[in-house]
Amino acid sequence: MIGLPASTQVWIAAGVTDMRKGFDGLSARVQQVLADDPFSGHVFAFRGRRGDQLKLLWWDGDGLCLLSKRLERGRFVWPKAESGRVHLTAAQLSMLLEGIDWRRPERTTKPSKAA
């Protein structure tokens, strides 16, 4: 994973996106559908209809970066909403990219009683 600046926000575009879209098509979707600025430095995540492909659009200050990932098995967990956007933390983005359900991660241990 590329290290993002601490102030970077991560947004999921709810619904499905045509994965044939590139820099210009996804930038237009950010502006028109999400009503945001693709050059804000935030990360915008898009998922295809089948759910196994994901694209991230990010302005790093010098140019737009377009990252794509396709899972060989499984699907990316996505919000049920057909429109709008969902905010993620950097940790949730990492889980999303690994194919982990970022909505309700479970801890491996429960805290024990304090002495």
C-alpha positions as YAML, in Angstrom:
chain: A
units: angstrom
residues:
- id: 1
  name: MET
  ca: [0.00, 0.00, 0.00]
- id: 2
  name: ILE
  ca: [1.22, 3.48, -0.83]
- id: 3
  name: GLY
  ca: [1.64, 5.67, 2.23]
- id: 4
  name: LEU
  ca: [-0.99, 8.38, 2.26]
- id: 5
  name: PRO
  ca: [-0.63, 11.73, 4.06]
- id: 6
  name: ALA
  ca: [-2.37, 11.79, 7.45]
- id: 7
  name: SER
  ca: [-4.98, 14.31, 6.30]
- id: 8
  name: THR
  ca: [-6.11, 12.19, 3.35]
- id: 9
  name: GLN
  ca: [-9.73, 11.09, 3.43]
- id: 10
  name: VAL
  ca: [-10.95, 7.91, 1.74]
- id: 11
  name: TRP
  ca: [-14.35, 7.82, 0.06]
- id: 12
  name: ILE
  ca: [-16.20, 4.84, -1.42]
- id: 13
  name: ALA
  ca: [-18.52, 5.66, -4.32]
- id: 14
  name: ALA
  ca: [-21.63, 3.60, -3.53]
- id: 15
  name: GLY
  ca: [-23.19, 1.58, -6.31]
- id: 16
  name: VAL
  ca: [-21.41, 0.11, -9.29]
- id: 17
  name: THR
  ca: [-19.05, 1.81, -11.73]
- id: 18
  name: ASP
  ca: [-18.16, 0.91, -15.30]
- id: 19
  name: MET
  ca: [-14.63, -0.43, -14.88]
- id: 20
  name: ARG
  ca: [-13.75, 0.65, -18.42]
- id: 21
  name: LYS
  ca: [-13.54, 4.23, -17.10]
- id: 22
  name: GLY
  ca: [-10.10, 5.70, -16.71]
- id: 23
  name: PHE
  ca: [-8.71, 8.95, -15.32]
- id: 24
  name: ASP
  ca: [-11.17, 11.26, -17.06]
- id: 25
  name: GLY
  ca: [-14.29, 9.14, -16.60]
- id: 26
  name: LEU
  ca: [-13.68, 8.53, -12.89]
- id: 27
  name: SER
  ca: [-12.76, 12.21, -12.33]
- id: 28
  name: ALA
  ca: [-16.06, 13.20, -13.94]
- id: 29
  name: ARG
  ca: [-17.91, 10.71, -11.70]
- id: 30
  name: VAL
  ca: [-16.27, 12.27, -8.61]
- id: 31
  name: GLN
  ca: [-17.38, 15.74, -9.73]
- id: 32
  name: GLN
  ca: [-20.90, 14.93, -10.93]
- id: 33
  name: VAL
  ca: [-22.07, 12.06, -8.74]
- id: 34
  name: LEU
  ca: [-20.10, 12.60, -5.53]
- id: 35
  name: ALA
  ca: [-20.05, 16.42, -5.84]
- id: 36
  name: ASP
  ca: [-16.39, 16.51, -4.83]
- id: 37
  name: ASP
  ca: [-13.09, 17.67, -6.30]
- id: 38
  name: PRO
  ca: [-10.95, 14.85, -7.78]
- id: 39
  name: PHE
  ca: [-7.89, 17.07, -7.22]
- id: 40
  name: SER
  ca: [-8.52, 17.46, -3.48]
- id: 41
  name: GLY
  ca: [-5.94, 14.85, -2.46]
- id: 42
  name: HIS
  ca: [-8.62, 12.45, -1.21]
- id: 43
  name: VAL
  ca: [-8.83, 8.83, -2.35]
- id: 44
  name: PHE
  ca: [-11.96, 7.76, -4.22]
- id: 45
  name: ALA
  ca: [-12.76, 4.04, -4.52]
- id: 46
  name: PHE
  ca: [-14.96, 2.51, -7.23]
- id: 47
  name: ARG
  ca: [-16.15, -1.09, -7.67]
- id: 48
  name: GLY
  ca: [-17.36, -2.93, -10.75]
- id: 49
  name: ARG
  ca: [-20.63, -4.82, -11.14]
- id: 50
  name: ARG
  ca: [-19.16, -8.28, -10.44]
- id: 51
  name: GLY
  ca: [-17.51, -6.98, -7.28]
- id: 52
  name: ASP
  ca: [-14.11, -8.51, -7.92]
- id: 53
  name: GLN
  ca: [-12.46, -5.38, -9.35]
- id: 54
  name: LEU
  ca: [-11.67, -2.11, -7.59]
- id: 55
  name: LYS
  ca: [-10.20, 1.18, -8.80]
- id: 56
  name: LEU
  ca: [-8.77, 3.96, -6.65]
- id: 57
  name: LEU
  ca: [-8.37, 7.53, -7.91]
- id: 58
  name: TRP
  ca: [-5.99, 9.80, -5.99]
- id: 59
  name: TRP
  ca: [-4.37, 13.17, -6.65]
- id: 60
  name: ASP
  ca: [-0.88, 13.06, -5.13]
- id: 61
  name: GLY
  ca: [-0.10, 16.74, -5.74]
- id: 62
  name: ASP
  ca: [1.68, 16.20, -9.06]
- id: 63
  name: GLY
  ca: [-0.86, 14.16, -10.99]
- id: 64
  name: LEU
  ca: [-3.70, 11.69, -10.77]
- id: 65
  name: CYS
  ca: [-2.92, 8.13, -9.72]
- id: 66
  name: LEU
  ca: [-5.19, 5.31, -10.83]
- id: 67
  name: LEU
  ca: [-4.71, 2.04, -8.98]
- id: 68
  name: SER
  ca: [-6.60, -1.11, -9.86]
- id: 69
  name: LYS
  ca: [-6.96, -4.44, -8.10]
- id: 70
  name: ARG
  ca: [-8.79, -7.60, -9.10]
- id: 71
  name: LEU
  ca: [-9.41, -10.37, -6.59]
- id: 72
  name: GLU
  ca: [-8.82, -13.87, -7.92]
- id: 73
  name: ARG
  ca: [-11.30, -15.24, -5.39]
- id: 74
  name: GLY
  ca: [-14.05, -13.48, -3.48]
- id: 75
  name: ARG
  ca: [-15.57, -10.03, -3.76]
- id: 76
  name: PHE
  ca: [-14.84, -6.60, -2.32]
- id: 77
  name: VAL
  ca: [-17.27, -5.71, 0.49]
- id: 78
  name: TRP
  ca: [-19.32, -2.72, -0.64]
- id: 79
  name: PRO
  ca: [-22.12, -0.60, 0.86]
- id: 80
  name: LYS
  ca: [-25.67, -1.61, -0.11]
- id: 81
  name: ALA
  ca: [-26.64, 1.97, -1.08]
- id: 82
  name: GLU
  ca: [-27.09, 2.65, -4.80]
- id: 83
  name: SER
  ca: [-25.88, 6.23, -4.59]
- id: 84
  name: GLY
  ca: [-23.83, 8.47, -2.33]
- id: 85
  name: ARG
  ca: [-20.52, 7.85, -0.66]
- id: 86
  name: VAL
  ca: [-19.10, 6.28, 2.47]
- id: 87
  name: HIS
  ca: [-16.08, 7.51, 4.44]
- id: 88
  name: LEU
  ca: [-13.34, 5.00, 5.37]
- id: 89
  name: THR
  ca: [-10.33, 5.23, 7.61]
- id: 90
  name: ALA
  ca: [-6.89, 4.28, 6.30]
- id: 91
  name: ALA
  ca: [-7.13, 1.01, 8.26]
- id: 92
  name: GLN
  ca: [-10.51, 0.21, 6.68]
- id: 93
  name: LEU
  ca: [-9.04, 0.92, 3.23]
- id: 94
  name: SER
  ca: [-6.24, -1.55, 3.95]
- id: 95
  name: MET
  ca: [-8.80, -4.18, 4.95]
- id: 96
  name: LEU
  ca: [-10.89, -3.46, 1.85]
- id: 97
  name: LEU
  ca: [-7.88, -3.93, -0.41]
- id: 98
  name: GLU
  ca: [-7.13, -7.27, 1.28]
- id: 99
  name: GLY
  ca: [-10.68, -8.48, 0.68]
- id: 100
  name: ILE
  ca: [-11.56, -8.32, 4.40]
- id: 101
  name: ASP
  ca: [-14.98, -7.16, 5.60]
- id: 102
  name: TRP
  ca: [-14.06, -3.65, 6.77]
- id: 103
  name: ARG
  ca: [-17.53, -2.94, 8.22]
- id: 104
  name: ARG
  ca: [-17.26, -5.18, 11.30]
- id: 105
  name: PRO
  ca: [-13.71, -6.37, 11.86]
- id: 106
  name: GLU
  ca: [-13.31, -8.65, 14.86]
- id: 107
  name: ARG
  ca: [-10.43, -8.47, 17.28]
- id: 108
  name: THR
  ca: [-8.47, -11.66, 17.81]
- id: 109
  name: THR
  ca: [-8.55, -11.36, 21.60]
- id: 110
  name: LYS
  ca: [-10.92, -9.85, 24.12]
- id: 111
  name: PRO
  ca: [-9.55, -7.66, 26.90]
- id: 112
  name: SER
  ca: [-9.16, -9.47, 30.19]
- id: 113
  name: LYS
  ca: [-10.22, -8.05, 33.52]
- id: 114
  name: ALA
  ca: [-8.04, -5.36, 34.94]
- id: 115
  name: ALA
  ca: [-6.10, -6.51, 37.97]
...
